Short mmCIF file of C-alpha atoms and ligand atoms in Angstrom, two decimals:
data_model
loop_
_atom_site.label_atom_id
_atom_site.label_comp_id
_atom_site.label_asym_id
_atom_site.label_seq_id
_atom_site.Cartn_x
_atom_site.Cartn_y
_atom_site.Cartn_z
CA MET A 7 12.97 -15.49 -20.70
CA LYS A 8 13.57 -18.24 -18.15
CA GLU A 9 17.16 -17.12 -17.79
CA LEU A 10 16.07 -13.54 -17.21
CA ILE A 11 13.68 -14.60 -14.44
CA GLU A 12 16.41 -16.71 -12.89
CA GLN A 13 18.84 -13.80 -13.02
CA LEU A 14 16.30 -11.44 -11.45
CA LYS A 15 15.71 -13.99 -8.70
CA LEU A 16 19.39 -14.35 -7.90
CA GLU A 17 20.64 -10.82 -8.40
CA HIS A 18 17.48 -8.81 -7.59
CA ASP A 19 18.21 -6.54 -10.53
CA LEU A 20 18.32 -6.41 -14.31
CA CYS A 21 19.12 -3.71 -16.86
CA ASP A 22 16.24 -1.63 -18.26
CA ASP A 23 16.06 -3.66 -21.48
CA ALA A 24 15.73 -6.95 -19.63
CA LEU A 25 13.10 -5.52 -17.26
CA THR A 26 11.21 -4.22 -20.29
CA ALA A 27 11.31 -7.70 -21.80
CA ILE A 28 9.78 -9.19 -18.65
CA ILE A 29 7.15 -6.47 -18.25
CA GLU A 30 6.08 -6.66 -21.88
CA ARG A 31 6.47 -10.40 -22.38
CA ASP A 32 3.93 -12.24 -24.43
CA GLU A 33 4.18 -15.54 -22.61
CA GLN A 34 2.59 -17.45 -19.78
CA ASP A 35 3.26 -15.82 -16.43
CA GLU A 36 3.42 -19.03 -14.37
CA PRO A 37 7.23 -19.26 -14.35
CA LEU A 38 7.41 -15.67 -13.09
CA PHE A 39 4.80 -16.31 -10.40
CA SER A 40 6.43 -19.49 -9.19
CA ALA A 41 9.87 -17.84 -9.00
CA ALA A 42 8.30 -15.03 -6.92
CA ASP A 43 6.44 -17.52 -4.73
CA GLU A 44 9.65 -19.42 -4.08
CA VAL A 45 11.33 -16.23 -2.90
CA ARG A 46 8.36 -15.24 -0.71
CA ARG A 47 8.37 -18.71 0.90
CA ALA A 48 12.12 -18.53 1.52
CA ASN A 49 11.64 -15.25 3.40
CA TYR A 50 8.15 -15.44 4.88
CA SER A 51 7.17 -19.11 4.56
CA THR A 52 3.41 -19.24 3.89
CA ASP A 53 2.67 -16.44 6.37
CA VAL A 54 0.18 -13.73 5.49
CA TYR A 55 -0.05 -10.68 7.74
CA LEU A 56 -3.28 -8.83 8.34
CA ARG A 57 -3.65 -5.09 8.70
CA GLY A 58 -6.90 -3.68 10.01
CA LEU A 59 -7.68 -0.70 7.82
CA ILE A 60 -9.58 2.20 9.40
CA GLU A 61 -10.50 4.86 6.85
CA PHE A 62 -11.19 7.60 9.38
CA THR A 63 -11.76 10.67 7.20
CA ASN A 64 -12.61 11.18 3.54
CA VAL A 65 -12.07 14.94 3.73
CA CYS A 66 -9.12 15.86 1.52
CA LYS A 67 -7.64 19.20 0.55
CA ASN A 68 -5.94 17.72 -2.50
CA ASN A 69 -7.34 17.36 -5.97
CA CYS A 70 -5.52 14.40 -7.55
CA TYR A 71 -7.12 13.68 -10.91
CA TYR A 72 -7.55 9.94 -10.28
CA CYS A 73 -9.02 9.95 -6.80
CA GLY A 74 -12.72 9.80 -5.90
CA ILE A 75 -12.35 11.75 -2.65
CA ARG A 76 -10.50 14.69 -4.31
CA CYS A 77 -11.72 18.05 -3.00
CA GLY A 78 -13.08 18.90 -6.45
CA ASN A 79 -15.64 16.10 -6.18
CA LYS A 80 -18.51 18.11 -4.72
CA LYS A 81 -20.88 15.16 -4.94
CA GLU A 82 -19.02 13.19 -2.29
CA ALA A 83 -20.65 13.14 1.16
CA ARG A 84 -17.86 13.84 3.64
CA TYR A 85 -17.29 12.19 7.00
CA ARG A 86 -14.79 12.22 9.81
CA LEU A 87 -14.84 9.54 12.53
CA THR A 88 -14.57 10.67 16.14
CA PRO A 89 -11.63 9.40 18.20
CA GLU A 90 -14.13 7.26 20.10
CA GLU A 91 -15.33 5.63 16.88
CA ILE A 92 -11.76 4.98 15.80
CA LEU A 93 -10.94 3.41 19.16
CA GLU A 94 -14.04 1.23 18.96
CA SER A 95 -12.88 -0.03 15.56
CA CYS A 96 -9.50 -0.86 17.09
CA GLU A 97 -11.14 -2.73 19.93
CA SER A 98 -13.23 -4.91 17.68
CA GLY A 99 -10.19 -5.38 15.41
CA TYR A 100 -8.04 -6.44 18.35
CA ASN A 101 -10.64 -9.00 19.37
CA MET A 102 -10.59 -10.37 15.82
CA GLY A 103 -6.84 -10.89 16.03
CA PHE A 104 -5.47 -7.83 14.28
CA ARG A 105 -2.10 -6.67 15.58
CA THR A 106 -1.61 -3.78 13.15
CA PHE A 107 -3.99 -0.89 12.71
CA VAL A 108 -3.70 1.30 9.66
CA LEU A 109 -5.20 4.75 10.14
CA GLN A 110 -5.80 6.05 6.65
CA GLY A 111 -7.43 9.27 5.55
CA GLY A 112 -7.43 12.13 3.10
CA GLU A 113 -5.35 15.20 3.87
CA ASP A 114 -7.96 16.58 6.23
CA PRO A 115 -7.03 20.08 7.50
CA ARG A 116 -9.08 19.55 10.68
CA CYS A 117 -7.08 16.52 11.55
CA THR A 118 -4.36 18.20 13.60
CA ASP A 119 -1.05 16.75 14.71
CA ASP A 120 -2.26 16.88 18.30
CA LEU A 121 -5.28 14.80 17.42
CA ILE A 122 -3.20 12.20 15.60
CA CYS A 123 -0.61 12.05 18.38
CA THR A 124 -3.23 11.60 21.09
CA LEU A 125 -4.89 8.87 19.06
CA VAL A 126 -1.62 7.03 18.38
CA ASP A 127 -0.61 7.32 22.02
CA THR A 128 -3.97 5.96 23.21
CA ILE A 129 -3.87 3.01 20.82
CA LYS A 130 -0.28 2.14 21.71
CA THR A 131 -1.03 2.36 25.44
CA ARG A 132 -4.12 0.17 25.14
CA TYR A 133 -2.52 -2.35 22.80
CA PRO A 134 1.24 -2.38 23.38
CA ASP A 135 1.55 -5.53 21.28
CA CYS A 136 0.18 -3.76 18.18
CA ALA A 137 1.80 -1.70 15.46
CA VAL A 138 0.20 1.56 14.34
CA THR A 139 0.55 2.56 10.70
CA LEU A 140 -0.38 6.03 9.53
CA SER A 141 -1.41 6.86 5.97
CA ILE A 142 -2.44 10.51 6.02
CA GLY A 143 -0.39 12.07 3.26
CA GLU A 144 2.24 14.75 2.91
CA LYS A 145 3.24 16.64 6.06
CA PRO A 146 6.17 18.71 7.28
CA ARG A 147 9.01 16.74 8.81
CA SER A 148 8.17 18.10 12.26
CA SER A 149 4.71 16.50 12.08
CA TYR A 150 6.16 13.14 11.08
CA GLN A 151 8.59 13.41 13.99
CA ALA A 152 5.71 14.15 16.38
CA TYR A 153 3.76 11.09 15.16
CA PHE A 154 6.84 8.93 15.58
CA ASP A 155 7.49 10.26 19.07
CA ALA A 156 3.87 9.52 19.94
CA GLY A 157 4.54 5.88 19.06
CA ALA A 158 3.55 5.40 15.41
CA ASP A 159 5.55 2.55 13.86
CA ARG A 160 4.92 2.72 10.13
CA TYR A 161 3.84 5.15 7.43
CA LEU A 162 2.32 4.48 4.04
CA LEU A 163 2.71 7.10 1.34
CA ARG A 164 2.60 5.82 -2.20
CA HIS A 165 4.81 7.87 -4.51
CA GLU A 166 2.18 7.17 -7.26
CA THR A 167 4.69 7.55 -10.10
CA ALA A 168 8.40 8.31 -10.09
CA SER A 169 8.36 10.03 -13.46
CA GLU A 170 8.24 13.81 -13.26
CA ALA A 171 6.27 14.18 -16.51
CA HIS A 172 3.81 11.44 -15.59
CA TYR A 173 3.37 12.89 -12.09
CA ARG A 174 2.25 16.14 -13.75
CA LYS A 175 -0.43 14.28 -15.72
CA LEU A 176 -1.92 12.76 -12.57
CA HIS A 177 -1.77 15.73 -10.18
CA PRO A 178 -2.72 19.41 -10.06
CA PRO A 179 0.09 22.00 -10.16
CA GLU A 180 0.19 22.57 -6.41
CA LEU A 181 1.45 19.02 -5.78
CA SER A 182 4.98 17.92 -6.63
CA LEU A 183 6.94 14.71 -6.92
CA LYS A 184 9.82 16.48 -5.23
CA ASN A 185 7.81 17.04 -2.05
CA ARG A 186 6.44 13.51 -2.18
CA LYS A 187 9.97 12.14 -2.26
CA ARG A 188 11.07 14.55 0.45
CA CYS A 189 8.31 13.13 2.67
CA LEU A 190 9.37 9.54 2.04
CA TYR A 191 13.04 10.24 2.82
CA ASP A 192 12.09 12.23 5.95
CA LEU A 193 9.92 9.36 7.16
CA LYS A 194 12.72 6.89 6.63
CA ASP A 195 15.27 9.09 8.28
CA ILE A 196 13.03 9.53 11.35
CA GLY A 197 12.85 5.77 11.75
CA PHE A 198 9.45 4.73 10.44
CA GLN A 199 9.00 1.49 8.54
CA VAL A 200 8.04 3.12 5.26
CA GLY A 201 5.73 2.04 2.46
CA ALA A 202 5.81 3.57 -1.02
CA GLY A 203 4.01 2.36 -4.13
CA PHE A 204 2.19 3.17 -7.32
CA MET A 205 -0.89 2.44 -9.39
CA VAL A 206 -0.58 0.06 -12.32
CA GLY A 207 -2.14 1.26 -15.55
CA SER A 208 -2.76 4.87 -14.54
CA PRO A 209 -3.47 7.11 -17.55
CA GLY A 210 -0.34 7.78 -19.59
CA GLN A 211 1.73 5.08 -17.88
CA THR A 212 4.02 3.00 -20.10
CA THR A 213 6.76 0.48 -19.36
CA ARG A 214 9.16 3.39 -19.07
CA GLU A 215 7.25 4.85 -16.14
CA LEU A 216 7.04 1.44 -14.46
CA ILE A 217 10.80 1.06 -14.72
CA ALA A 218 11.23 4.55 -13.23
CA ASP A 219 9.09 3.33 -10.32
CA LEU A 220 11.29 0.28 -9.82
CA ARG A 221 14.46 2.40 -9.93
CA PHE A 222 13.05 4.86 -7.42
CA LEU A 223 12.11 2.00 -5.09
CA GLN A 224 15.65 0.63 -5.37
CA GLN A 225 16.94 3.97 -4.14
CA LEU A 226 14.40 4.34 -1.34
CA GLN A 227 14.55 0.70 -0.18
CA PRO A 228 11.12 0.82 1.49
CA ASP A 229 9.86 -1.83 3.92
CA MET A 230 6.45 -2.01 2.23
CA ILE A 231 5.34 -1.53 -1.37
CA GLY A 232 1.66 -1.01 -2.13
CA ILE A 233 0.52 -1.44 -5.70
CA GLY A 234 -2.85 -1.96 -7.30
CA PRO A 235 -4.53 -1.34 -10.62
CA PHE A 236 -5.79 2.15 -11.41
CA ILE A 237 -9.61 2.02 -11.51
CA PRO A 238 -11.61 5.01 -12.79
CA HIS A 239 -14.03 6.87 -10.53
CA HIS A 240 -17.07 8.32 -12.29
CA ASP A 241 -16.81 11.79 -10.69
CA THR A 242 -13.16 12.50 -11.56
CA PRO A 243 -11.41 13.86 -14.66
CA PHE A 244 -10.30 10.26 -15.34
CA ALA A 245 -13.86 8.88 -15.37
CA HIS A 246 -13.51 7.55 -18.90
CA GLU A 247 -9.96 6.25 -18.72
CA LYS A 248 -9.23 2.53 -18.91
CA ALA A 249 -8.51 0.57 -15.74
CA GLY A 250 -5.18 -1.15 -15.16
CA THR A 251 -5.20 -4.89 -15.89
CA LEU A 252 -5.03 -7.91 -13.61
CA LYS A 253 -2.28 -9.38 -15.74
CA LEU A 254 0.09 -6.43 -15.53
CA THR A 255 -0.57 -5.90 -11.81
CA LEU A 256 0.26 -9.54 -11.03
CA ARG A 257 3.36 -9.33 -13.16
CA MET A 258 4.53 -6.22 -11.30
CA LEU A 259 3.86 -7.92 -7.95
CA SER A 260 6.12 -10.81 -8.96
CA ILE A 261 8.84 -8.50 -10.23
CA LEU A 262 8.71 -6.56 -6.95
CA ARG A 263 8.99 -9.77 -4.92
CA LEU A 264 12.05 -10.81 -6.95
CA MET A 265 13.70 -7.39 -6.71
CA PHE A 266 12.81 -6.80 -3.04
CA PRO A 267 12.74 -10.26 -1.44
CA TYR A 268 12.11 -8.93 2.08
CA VAL A 269 9.42 -6.41 1.30
CA LEU A 270 5.90 -6.48 2.76
CA LEU A 271 3.66 -6.59 -0.27
CA PRO A 272 -0.13 -6.38 0.06
CA ALA A 273 -2.68 -8.03 -2.20
CA THR A 274 -4.76 -4.88 -2.35
CA THR A 275 -8.47 -4.12 -2.37
CA ALA A 276 -8.12 -2.62 -5.86
CA LEU A 277 -6.74 -5.95 -7.08
CA GLY A 278 -9.74 -7.69 -5.52
CA THR A 279 -11.99 -5.19 -7.26
CA ILE A 280 -10.85 -5.83 -10.83
CA SER A 281 -11.13 -9.60 -10.38
CA PRO A 282 -13.09 -11.72 -7.88
CA ILE A 283 -9.97 -13.79 -7.28
CA GLY A 284 -7.50 -10.91 -7.71
CA ARG A 285 -6.17 -11.03 -4.16
CA GLU A 286 -5.71 -14.81 -4.18
CA LEU A 287 -3.77 -14.52 -7.42
CA GLY A 288 -1.81 -11.66 -5.87
CA LEU A 289 -0.74 -13.90 -2.99
CA LYS A 290 0.37 -16.58 -5.43
CA ALA A 291 2.34 -13.97 -7.36
CA GLY A 292 4.35 -12.94 -4.30
CA ALA A 293 2.14 -10.79 -2.05
CA ASN A 294 2.20 -11.50 1.71
CA VAL A 295 -0.14 -8.95 3.30
CA MET A 296 -3.91 -8.43 3.29
CA MET A 297 -5.78 -5.41 4.60
CA PRO A 298 -9.35 -6.20 5.69
CA ASN A 299 -11.56 -3.19 6.20
CA LEU A 300 -12.32 -2.20 9.80
CA THR A 301 -14.03 1.08 8.93
CA PRO A 302 -17.53 1.30 10.47
CA ARG A 303 -20.08 0.22 7.88
CA ARG A 304 -22.07 3.42 8.23
CA VAL A 305 -19.41 5.50 6.46
CA ARG A 306 -17.58 2.89 4.42
CA GLN A 307 -19.30 3.64 1.15
CA TYR A 308 -17.98 7.22 1.23
CA TYR A 309 -14.34 6.18 1.10
CA ASP A 310 -14.67 5.40 -2.58
CA LEU A 311 -11.34 6.21 -4.17
CA TYR A 312 -12.54 4.34 -7.29
CA ASP A 313 -15.74 2.71 -8.57
CA ASN A 314 -17.09 -0.68 -7.47
CA LYS A 315 -14.75 -1.02 -4.51
CA ILE A 316 -15.34 -4.35 -2.78
CA CYS A 317 -16.24 -5.03 0.86
CA MET A 318 -18.43 -1.93 1.04
CA ASP A 319 -21.31 -3.65 2.84
CA GLU A 320 -19.46 -6.29 4.76
CA GLU A 321 -19.30 -6.23 8.56
CA ALA A 322 -15.66 -6.15 9.68
CA ALA A 323 -15.94 -9.64 11.18
CA LYS A 324 -17.34 -11.02 7.94
CA CYS A 325 -14.61 -9.37 5.92
CA ARG A 326 -12.01 -10.86 8.25
CA ALA A 327 -13.53 -14.35 7.96
CA CYS A 328 -13.83 -14.02 4.20
CA GLN A 329 -10.16 -13.11 3.90
CA GLU A 330 -9.15 -16.01 6.14
CA GLY A 331 -10.93 -18.40 3.77
CA ARG A 332 -9.37 -16.83 0.71
CA VAL A 333 -5.87 -16.96 2.15
CA ARG A 334 -6.27 -20.61 3.11
CA ALA A 335 -7.74 -21.56 -0.25
CA ALA A 336 -4.72 -19.99 -1.94
CA GLY A 337 -2.40 -22.21 0.15
CA TYR A 338 -1.18 -19.73 2.77
CA ARG A 339 -2.00 -19.01 6.42
CA ILE A 340 -2.88 -15.92 8.37
CA VAL A 341 -0.54 -15.09 11.22
CA CYS A 342 -1.76 -13.05 14.17
CA ASP A 343 1.19 -10.84 14.96
CA ARG A 344 2.53 -7.40 14.10
CA GLY A 345 4.16 -8.73 10.96
CA ASP A 346 7.22 -6.51 10.88
CA VAL A 347 9.53 -6.54 7.90
CA ARG A 348 12.17 -9.29 7.97
CA ARG A 349 15.21 -7.61 6.59
CA PRO A 350 18.38 -9.64 6.29
CA VAL A 351 20.72 -9.10 9.21
CA LYS A 352 23.65 -7.02 8.05
CA PRO A 353 26.98 -8.71 8.75
CA GLU A 354 28.60 -6.92 11.65
CA LYS A 355 31.65 -4.82 10.86
CA ARG A 356 34.71 -6.56 12.13
CA GLU A 357 37.01 -4.66 14.47
CA GLN A 358 40.20 -3.74 12.72
N1 5AD B 5 -7.70 3.66 -8.61
C1 5AD B 5 -6.83 2.89 -7.92
N2 5AD B 5 -6.15 3.32 -6.85
C2 5AD B 5 -6.38 4.58 -6.43
N3 5AD B 5 -5.85 5.28 -5.42
C3 5AD B 5 -6.41 6.50 -5.42
N4 5AD B 5 -7.29 6.61 -6.41
C4 5AD B 5 -7.29 5.43 -7.09
C5 5AD B 5 -7.96 4.93 -8.22
N5 5AD B 5 -8.83 5.66 -8.91
C6 5AD B 5 -4.76 4.76 -4.59
C7 5AD B 5 -3.58 5.72 -4.58
C8 5AD B 5 -3.48 6.12 -3.12
C9 5AD B 5 -4.12 4.94 -2.42
C10 5AD B 5 -4.62 5.24 -1.05
O1 5AD B 5 -5.18 4.59 -3.26
O2 5AD B 5 -2.41 5.05 -5.01
O3 5AD B 5 -2.15 6.31 -2.69
FE1 FES B 6 -14.13 -8.15 2.64
FE2 FES B 6 -14.36 -10.62 1.46
S1 FES B 6 -12.60 -9.55 2.06
S2 FES B 6 -15.93 -9.30 2.23
#
């Protein structure tokens, strides 16, 4: 096993059988974590980047079986922040030291391209030293282009699963993996820093699906990879399914760090939800990003993608301070800058 980890660290790839052996191993994970930590330190030192997360609408036209804000959940109280409220969140976030704002929401039909573009433009004009990340789902290429032209820097769109059959088990018929992938390639082509990702332990997922996810990520070569355990939500068709485990999520984080040394890898809220020290362990397993919640407290409880989500009652400043302490206790340090991806510089082509 040690040799396999070493090989993964040096070559950033292994055959399916070897990856299966690492994913399904029945041994202590410390050697895997420390190999991943070594690689993260070589690329990012002990730096941890913060992203201020603003969940600005929980209205969603989609009906994904796993998600608490799916349109089929009629019990959910719906909200949509006004542009003024969003800008206020940015202002308090800026004063707390955030230099990236992530605007995340459901696929809200009232949230027009014009609205998004005006918002992005305003934020970028007010805070030229900040990056704006959008996470608002599947759109036509022309919309993505408009957001980019308005100044958006990054886009998060988890692929959720790269297996066609598994995708069908998690989503209603009107959604397709093909369109999801089309979106990701369009975003990349337009020039966004792109984040993909998947849930660990979603219903029906086996090692085979996880390997399909890794292979897809190798093709896409994203700048960011967001993963977290699947956690059931009581008002969804998956209410009684089992949650993903801490162990497997940490293992996947380390494997991702070894396969994608330069990637921005968050220790997610879902990881902090399944274990009180989940995010700290995530950092030690190779993660280098944290996303404190900047959403106004009044509406925060309604952005419940899954049950028992943490930080629901915390003031943004408290959440920020709490994360600072956690990062430091884990042996890393928060850095107040945009935190762009550090890809290796490609050797320049020599003139013939
Ligand atoms: N458990 C864990 N993660 C979830 N997400 C949505 N629903 C759940 C759930 N029940 C994740 C999806 C989505 C991201 C915003 O949150 O991967 O892309
Ligand atoms: Fe939000 Fe600790 S990170 S309260």
